[in-house]
Tab-separated table of C-alpha atoms and ligand atoms in Angstrom:
chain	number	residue	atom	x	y	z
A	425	UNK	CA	0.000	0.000	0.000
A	426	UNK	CA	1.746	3.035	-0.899
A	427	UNK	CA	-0.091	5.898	1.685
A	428	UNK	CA	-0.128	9.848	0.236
A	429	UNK	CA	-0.976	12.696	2.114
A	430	UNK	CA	-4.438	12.877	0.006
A	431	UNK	CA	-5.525	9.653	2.286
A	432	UNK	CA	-5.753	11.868	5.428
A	433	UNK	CA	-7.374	14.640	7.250
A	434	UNK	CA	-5.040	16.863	8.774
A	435	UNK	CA	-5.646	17.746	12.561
A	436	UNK	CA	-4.139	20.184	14.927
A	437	UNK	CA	-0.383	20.257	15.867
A	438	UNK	CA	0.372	17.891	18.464
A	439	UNK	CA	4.154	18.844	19.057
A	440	UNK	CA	6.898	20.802	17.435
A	441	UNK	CA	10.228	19.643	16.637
A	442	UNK	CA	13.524	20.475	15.202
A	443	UNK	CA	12.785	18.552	11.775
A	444	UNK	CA	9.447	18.920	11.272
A	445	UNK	CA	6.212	19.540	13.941
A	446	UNK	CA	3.393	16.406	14.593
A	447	UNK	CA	-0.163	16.529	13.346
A	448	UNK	CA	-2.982	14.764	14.420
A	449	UNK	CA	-4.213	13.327	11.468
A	450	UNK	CA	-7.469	10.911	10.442
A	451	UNK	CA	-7.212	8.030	7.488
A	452	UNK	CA	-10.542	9.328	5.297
A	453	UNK	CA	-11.372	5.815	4.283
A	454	UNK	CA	-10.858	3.574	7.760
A	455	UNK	CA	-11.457	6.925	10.174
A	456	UNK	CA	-7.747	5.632	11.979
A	457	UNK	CA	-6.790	8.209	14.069
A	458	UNK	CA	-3.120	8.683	13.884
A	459	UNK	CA	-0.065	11.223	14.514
A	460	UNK	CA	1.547	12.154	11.590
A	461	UNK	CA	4.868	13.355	11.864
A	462	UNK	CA	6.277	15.544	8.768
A	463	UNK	CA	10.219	15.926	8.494
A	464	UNK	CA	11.719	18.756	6.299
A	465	UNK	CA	14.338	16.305	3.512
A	466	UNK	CA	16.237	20.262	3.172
A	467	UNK	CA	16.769	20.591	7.219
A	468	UNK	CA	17.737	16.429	7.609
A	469	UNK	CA	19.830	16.687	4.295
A	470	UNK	CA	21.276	19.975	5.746
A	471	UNK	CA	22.145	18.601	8.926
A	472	UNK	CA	23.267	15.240	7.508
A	473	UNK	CA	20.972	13.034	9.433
A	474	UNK	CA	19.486	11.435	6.443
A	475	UNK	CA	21.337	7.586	7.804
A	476	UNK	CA	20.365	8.456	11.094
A	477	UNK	CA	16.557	9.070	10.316
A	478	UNK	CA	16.776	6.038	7.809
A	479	UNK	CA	18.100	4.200	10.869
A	480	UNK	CA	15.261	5.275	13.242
A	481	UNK	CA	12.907	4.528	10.395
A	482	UNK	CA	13.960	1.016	9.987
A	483	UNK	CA	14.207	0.427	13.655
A	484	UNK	CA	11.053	1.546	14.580
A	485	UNK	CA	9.124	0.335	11.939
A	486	UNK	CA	9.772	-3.815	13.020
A	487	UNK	CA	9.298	-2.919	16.949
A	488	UNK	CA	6.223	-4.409	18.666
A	489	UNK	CA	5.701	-3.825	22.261
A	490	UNK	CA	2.663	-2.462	24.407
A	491	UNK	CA	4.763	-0.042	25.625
A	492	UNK	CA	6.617	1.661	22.693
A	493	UNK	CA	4.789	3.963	20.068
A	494	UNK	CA	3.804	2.222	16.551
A	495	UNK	CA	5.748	3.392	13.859
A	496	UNK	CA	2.386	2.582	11.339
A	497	UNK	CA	4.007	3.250	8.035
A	498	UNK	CA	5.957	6.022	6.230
A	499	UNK	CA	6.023	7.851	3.027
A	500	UNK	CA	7.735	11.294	0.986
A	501	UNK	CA	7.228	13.337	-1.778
A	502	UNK	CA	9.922	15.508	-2.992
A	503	UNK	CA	10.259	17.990	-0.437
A	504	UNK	CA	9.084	16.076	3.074
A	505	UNK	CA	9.307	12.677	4.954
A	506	UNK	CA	5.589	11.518	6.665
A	507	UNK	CA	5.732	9.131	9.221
A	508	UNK	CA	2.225	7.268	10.350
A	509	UNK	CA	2.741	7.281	14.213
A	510	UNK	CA	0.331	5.824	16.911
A	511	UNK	CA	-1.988	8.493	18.163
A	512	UNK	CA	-1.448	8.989	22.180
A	513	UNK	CA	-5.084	10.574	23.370
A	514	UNK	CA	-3.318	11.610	26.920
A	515	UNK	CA	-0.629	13.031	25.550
A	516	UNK	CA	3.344	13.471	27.053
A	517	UNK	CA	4.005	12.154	30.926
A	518	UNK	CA	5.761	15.881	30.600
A	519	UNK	CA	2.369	17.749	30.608
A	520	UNK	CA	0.254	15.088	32.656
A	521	UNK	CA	3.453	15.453	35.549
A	522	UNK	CA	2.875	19.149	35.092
A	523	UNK	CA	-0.941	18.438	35.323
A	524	UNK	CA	-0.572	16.602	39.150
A	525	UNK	CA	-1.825	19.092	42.387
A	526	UNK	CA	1.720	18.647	43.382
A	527	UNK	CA	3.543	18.430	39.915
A	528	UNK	CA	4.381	14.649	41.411
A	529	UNK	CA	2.437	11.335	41.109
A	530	UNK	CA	1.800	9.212	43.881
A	531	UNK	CA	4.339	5.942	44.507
A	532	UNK	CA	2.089	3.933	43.151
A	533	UNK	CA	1.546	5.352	40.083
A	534	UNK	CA	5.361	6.340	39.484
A	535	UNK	CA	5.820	2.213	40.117
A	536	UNK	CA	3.472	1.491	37.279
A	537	UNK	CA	4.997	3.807	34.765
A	538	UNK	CA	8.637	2.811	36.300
A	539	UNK	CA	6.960	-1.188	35.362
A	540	UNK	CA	5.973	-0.065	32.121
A	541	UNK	CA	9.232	1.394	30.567
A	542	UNK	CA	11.292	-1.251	32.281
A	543	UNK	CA	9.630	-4.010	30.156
A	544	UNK	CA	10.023	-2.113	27.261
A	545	UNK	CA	13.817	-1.826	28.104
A	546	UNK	CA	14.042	-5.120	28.773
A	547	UNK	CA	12.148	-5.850	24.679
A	548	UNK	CA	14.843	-2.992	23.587
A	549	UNK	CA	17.869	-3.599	25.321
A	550	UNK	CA	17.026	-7.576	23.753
A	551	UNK	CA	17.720	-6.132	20.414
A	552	UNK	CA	20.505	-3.854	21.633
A	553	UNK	CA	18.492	-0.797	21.182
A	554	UNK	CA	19.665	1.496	24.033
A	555	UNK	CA	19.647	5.210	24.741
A	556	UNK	CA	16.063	5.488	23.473
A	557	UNK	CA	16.662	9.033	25.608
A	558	UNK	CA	13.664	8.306	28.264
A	559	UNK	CA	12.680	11.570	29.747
A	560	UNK	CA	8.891	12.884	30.712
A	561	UNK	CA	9.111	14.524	27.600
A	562	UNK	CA	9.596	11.717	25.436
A	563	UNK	CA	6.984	9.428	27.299
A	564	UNK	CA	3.301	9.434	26.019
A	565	UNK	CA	0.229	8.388	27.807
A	566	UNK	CA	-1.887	5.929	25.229
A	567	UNK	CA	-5.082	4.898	25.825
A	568	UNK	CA	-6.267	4.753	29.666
A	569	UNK	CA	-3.119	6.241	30.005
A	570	UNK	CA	-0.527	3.294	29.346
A	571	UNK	CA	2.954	4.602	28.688
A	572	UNK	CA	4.203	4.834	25.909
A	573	UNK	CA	8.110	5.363	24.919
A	574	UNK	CA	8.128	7.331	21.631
A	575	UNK	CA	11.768	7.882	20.911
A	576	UNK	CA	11.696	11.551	19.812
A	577	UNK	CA	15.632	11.328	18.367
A	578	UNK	CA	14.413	14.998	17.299
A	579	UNK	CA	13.730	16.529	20.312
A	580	UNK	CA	9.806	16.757	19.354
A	581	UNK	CA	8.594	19.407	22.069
A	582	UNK	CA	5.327	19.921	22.894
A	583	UNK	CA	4.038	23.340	22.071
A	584	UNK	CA	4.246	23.904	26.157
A	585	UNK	CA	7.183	22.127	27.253
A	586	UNK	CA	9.508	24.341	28.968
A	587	UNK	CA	12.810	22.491	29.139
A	588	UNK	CA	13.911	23.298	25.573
A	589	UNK	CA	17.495	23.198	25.834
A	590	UNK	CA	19.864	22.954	22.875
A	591	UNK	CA	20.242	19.169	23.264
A	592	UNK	CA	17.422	18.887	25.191
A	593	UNK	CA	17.486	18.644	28.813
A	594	UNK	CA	20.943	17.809	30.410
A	595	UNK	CA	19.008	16.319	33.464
A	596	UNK	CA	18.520	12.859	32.878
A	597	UNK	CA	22.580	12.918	31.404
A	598	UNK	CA	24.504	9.748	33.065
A	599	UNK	CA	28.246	10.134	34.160
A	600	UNK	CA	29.698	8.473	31.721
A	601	UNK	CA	27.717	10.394	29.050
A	602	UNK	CA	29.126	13.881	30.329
A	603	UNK	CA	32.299	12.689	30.690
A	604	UNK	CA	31.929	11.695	26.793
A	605	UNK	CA	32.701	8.052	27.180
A	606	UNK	CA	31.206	5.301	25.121
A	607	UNK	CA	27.507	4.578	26.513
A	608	UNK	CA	26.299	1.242	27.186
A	609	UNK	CA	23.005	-0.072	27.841
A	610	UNK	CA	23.368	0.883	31.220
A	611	UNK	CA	22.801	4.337	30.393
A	612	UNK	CA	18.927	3.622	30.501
A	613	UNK	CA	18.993	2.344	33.813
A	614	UNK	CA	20.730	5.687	34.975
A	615	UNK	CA	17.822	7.855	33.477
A	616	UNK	CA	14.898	5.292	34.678
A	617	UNK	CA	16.457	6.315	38.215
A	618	UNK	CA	16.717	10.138	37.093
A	619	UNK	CA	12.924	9.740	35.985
A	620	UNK	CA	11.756	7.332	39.156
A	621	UNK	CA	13.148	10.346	41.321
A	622	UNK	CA	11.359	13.136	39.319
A	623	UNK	CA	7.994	10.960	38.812
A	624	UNK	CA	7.571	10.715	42.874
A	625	UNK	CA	9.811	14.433	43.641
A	626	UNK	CA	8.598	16.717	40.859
A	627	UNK	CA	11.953	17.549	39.959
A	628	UNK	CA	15.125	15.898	38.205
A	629	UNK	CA	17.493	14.795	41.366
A	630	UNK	CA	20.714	16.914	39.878
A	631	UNK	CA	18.600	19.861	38.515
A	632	UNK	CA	20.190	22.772	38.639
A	633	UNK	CA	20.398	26.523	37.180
A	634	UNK	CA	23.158	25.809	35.163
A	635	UNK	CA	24.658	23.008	33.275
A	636	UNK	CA	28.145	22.772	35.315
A	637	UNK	CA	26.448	22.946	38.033
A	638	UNK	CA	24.084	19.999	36.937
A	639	UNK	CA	27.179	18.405	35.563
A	640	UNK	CA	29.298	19.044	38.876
A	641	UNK	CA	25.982	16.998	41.065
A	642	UNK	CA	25.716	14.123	38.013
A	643	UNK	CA	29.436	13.380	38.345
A	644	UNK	CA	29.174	13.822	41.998
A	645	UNK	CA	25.879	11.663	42.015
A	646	UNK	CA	24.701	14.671	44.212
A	647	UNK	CA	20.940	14.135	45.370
A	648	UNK	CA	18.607	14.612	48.256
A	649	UNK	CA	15.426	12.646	48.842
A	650	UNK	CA	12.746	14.272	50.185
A	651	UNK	CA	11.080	12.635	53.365
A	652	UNK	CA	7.818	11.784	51.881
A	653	UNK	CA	9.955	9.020	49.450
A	654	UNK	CA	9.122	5.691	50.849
A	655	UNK	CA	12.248	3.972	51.696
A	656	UNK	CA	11.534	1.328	49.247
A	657	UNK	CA	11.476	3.851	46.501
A	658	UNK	CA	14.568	5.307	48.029
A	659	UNK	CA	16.186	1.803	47.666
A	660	UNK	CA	15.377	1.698	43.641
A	661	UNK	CA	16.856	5.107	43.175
A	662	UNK	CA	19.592	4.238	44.844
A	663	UNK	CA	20.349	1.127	43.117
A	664	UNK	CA	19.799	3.331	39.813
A	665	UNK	CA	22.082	6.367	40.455
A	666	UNK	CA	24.845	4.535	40.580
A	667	UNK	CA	28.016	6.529	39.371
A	668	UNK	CA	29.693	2.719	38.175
A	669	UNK	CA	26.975	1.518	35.064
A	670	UNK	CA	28.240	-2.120	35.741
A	671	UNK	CA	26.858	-1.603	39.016
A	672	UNK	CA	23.398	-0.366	38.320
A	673	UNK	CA	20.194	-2.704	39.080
A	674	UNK	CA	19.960	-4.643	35.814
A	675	UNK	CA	16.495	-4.422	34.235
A	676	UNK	CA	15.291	-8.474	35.468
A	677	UNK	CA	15.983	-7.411	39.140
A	678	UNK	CA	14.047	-3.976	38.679
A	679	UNK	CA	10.730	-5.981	38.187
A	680	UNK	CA	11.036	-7.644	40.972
A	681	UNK	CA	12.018	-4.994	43.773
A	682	UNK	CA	9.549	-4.965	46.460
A	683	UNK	CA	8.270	-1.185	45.629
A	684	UNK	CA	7.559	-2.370	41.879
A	685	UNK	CA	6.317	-5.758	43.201
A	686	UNK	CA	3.960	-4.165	45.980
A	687	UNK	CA	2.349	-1.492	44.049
A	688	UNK	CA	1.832	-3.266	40.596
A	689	UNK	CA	-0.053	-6.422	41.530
B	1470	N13	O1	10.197	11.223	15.767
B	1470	N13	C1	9.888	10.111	16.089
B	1470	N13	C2	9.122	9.886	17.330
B	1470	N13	C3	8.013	10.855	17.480
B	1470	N13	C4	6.787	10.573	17.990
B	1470	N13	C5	6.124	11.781	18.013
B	1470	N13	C6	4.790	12.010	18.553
B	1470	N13	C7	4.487	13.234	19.150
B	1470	N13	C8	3.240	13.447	19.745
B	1470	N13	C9	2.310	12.407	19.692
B	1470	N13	C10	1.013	12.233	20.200
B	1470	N13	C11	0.249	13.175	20.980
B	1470	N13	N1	-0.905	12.923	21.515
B	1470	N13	C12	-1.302	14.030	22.188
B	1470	N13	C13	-2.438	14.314	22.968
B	1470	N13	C14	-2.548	15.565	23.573
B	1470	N13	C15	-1.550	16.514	23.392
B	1470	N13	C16	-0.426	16.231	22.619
B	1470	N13	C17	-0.319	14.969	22.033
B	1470	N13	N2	0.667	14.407	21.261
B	1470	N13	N3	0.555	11.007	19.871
B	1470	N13	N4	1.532	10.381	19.190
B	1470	N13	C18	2.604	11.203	19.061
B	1470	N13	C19	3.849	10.996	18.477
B	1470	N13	N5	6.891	12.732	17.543
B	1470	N13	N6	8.057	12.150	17.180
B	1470	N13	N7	10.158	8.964	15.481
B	1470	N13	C20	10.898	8.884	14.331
B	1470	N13	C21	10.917	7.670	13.700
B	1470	N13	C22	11.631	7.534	12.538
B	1470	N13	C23	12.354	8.576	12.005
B	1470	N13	C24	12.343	9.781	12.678
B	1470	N13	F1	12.993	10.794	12.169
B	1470	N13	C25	11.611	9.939	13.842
C-alpha cells in the first residue's frame, strides 16, 4: 500500500520539533486516528541526518511492544518525509506530571509507569536498542493512560514544554555520558532512576540553574530525597544512580524490587 498525504485529514499540531512539527491526522477511508509526523528532507539533508533518520525509520518500523509507540508506516514526496505514528489521546508524561496538584504522582503510580518502561527496556535492550533518551518529555500516555516510549531522536517538544534546551534537557545525562565516554546499555537504567526520582519528587534529582552545576551533582551523584519518598522507593533510586553503570540494578531485578512488586499487583 503506498499511503499519500491525500488519504488523510489533517488535525491540529500535536508537538513541534527540530525537523518537522506532529499533526494529528485521520485516514478518510478507515477513520484511523493517527499522529503524523512531517520531516523537512532540506533541514535532515542539511544537517546530515538522512542515515540516522533512515536508521530510526527502519528500527522503529519492526518494533512491537505495548509499551513503545507504533511506527504505522511512512512515506515522501519531494520535499518532506511523513511518518504514520500511533496516536497517544493523553498526551506526554511531561504535561500530565505538570498536570498533578503537586507536579508529582503518587508511589504507586510512578511504580506502574517505572513497570511499564522497564519491560520495554528489557524488549529494547534484547535487540541492543539502548539510549532510546527516556525523559517525561519523550513518554506518552496511550489509551487509559498506558505509557508509551516514543523515541523523539528529534527533540519533538510539545508546544508547552519548557525544558527546551539545545540538546534537550541535560538532566537525565549519566556520568559516563558527560564525561563523553562510550555509553552502554546501562545508560537507561541511569535515566529510569533520574525519571523514578522526578515521577515521585517533581523535579530531576541533579537539577540545577546551570549546566556545570548539573554536571558538577551528576558526576558527583549529588541528590537529596525528600522525606515523603518511601524507603523502598529510596532503595530503587539508589540502586539506579549509581556513578559505576556495571553496578546499576539490571532491568530483570528492577521488576522484581519490592516497591515495583507491591504497588503493581
Ligand atoms: O520522531 C519520532 C518519534 C516521534 C513521535 C512523536 C509524537 C508526538 C506526539 C504524539 C502524540 C500526541 N498525543 C497528544 C495528545 C494531547 C496533546 C499532545 C499529544 N501528542 N501522539 N503520538 C505522538 C507521536 N513525535 N516524534 N520517530 C521517528 C521515527 C523515525 C524517524 C524519525 F525521524 C523519527
Amino acid at each position: 500500500k503506498v499511503w499519500t498525504l491525500s488519504h488523510f485529514d489533517i488535525g491540529r499540531l500535536l508537538g513541534r520539533g527540530k525537523f518537522g512539527n506532529v499533526y494529528l491526522a485521520r485516514e478518510k477511508e478507515s477513520q484511523f486516528v493517527v499522529a503524523l509526523k512531517v520531516l523537512f528532507k532540506k533541514q535532515i539533508g542539511e544537517n546530515n541526518v538522512e542515515h540516522q533518520v533512515r536508521r530510526e525509520i527502519e528500527i522503529q518500523s519492526h518494533l512491537r511492544h505495548p509499551h513503545i509507540l507504533r511506527l504505522y508506516a511512512y512515506f515522501h514526496d519531494d520535499v518532506r518525509i511523513y511518518l504514520i505514528l500511533e496516536y497517544a489521546p493523553q498526551g506526554t508524561l511531561f504535561n500530565a506530571l505538570q498536570a498533578q496538584p503537586q507536579k508529582r504522582f503518587s508511589e504507586s503510580q510512578s511504580a506502574i509507569y517505572i513497570k511499564s518502561l522497564s519491560s520495554a527496556l528489557i524488549y529494547l535492550h534484547e535487540r541492543d536498542i539502548i539510549h532510546r533518551d527516556i525523559k517525561p518529555e519523550n513518554l506518552l500516555l496511550g489509551h487509559k493512560g498506558v505509557l508509551k516510549i516514543a523515541d523523539f531522536g528529534w527533540s519533538v517538544h510539545e508546544p508547552n514544554s519548557m525544558r527546551m534546551t539545545l540538546c534537550g534537557t541535560v538532566d537525565y545525562l549519566p556520568p559516563e555520558m558527560v564525561q563523553g565516554k562510550p555509553h552502554t546499555k546501562n545508560v537507561d537504567l541511569w535515566s529510569l532512576g533520574v525519571l523514578c526520582y522526578e515521577l515521585l519528587v517533581g523535579r530531576a534529582p541533579f537539577f540545577s540553574n546551570n549546566y556545570d552545576e548539573t554536571y558538577k551533582k551528576i558526576l558527583k551523584v549529588d541528590y537529596k530525597l525528600p522525606d515523603h519518598i518511601s524507603k523502598a522507593a529510596a532503595h530503587l533510586i539508589s540502586k539506579l544512580l549509581v556513578l559505576n553503570p556495571q553496578h546499576r540494578l539490571p532491568l530483570d531485578q528492577i521488576i522484581l524490587h519490592p516497591w515495583i512488586v507491591a504497588h503493581t499487583q
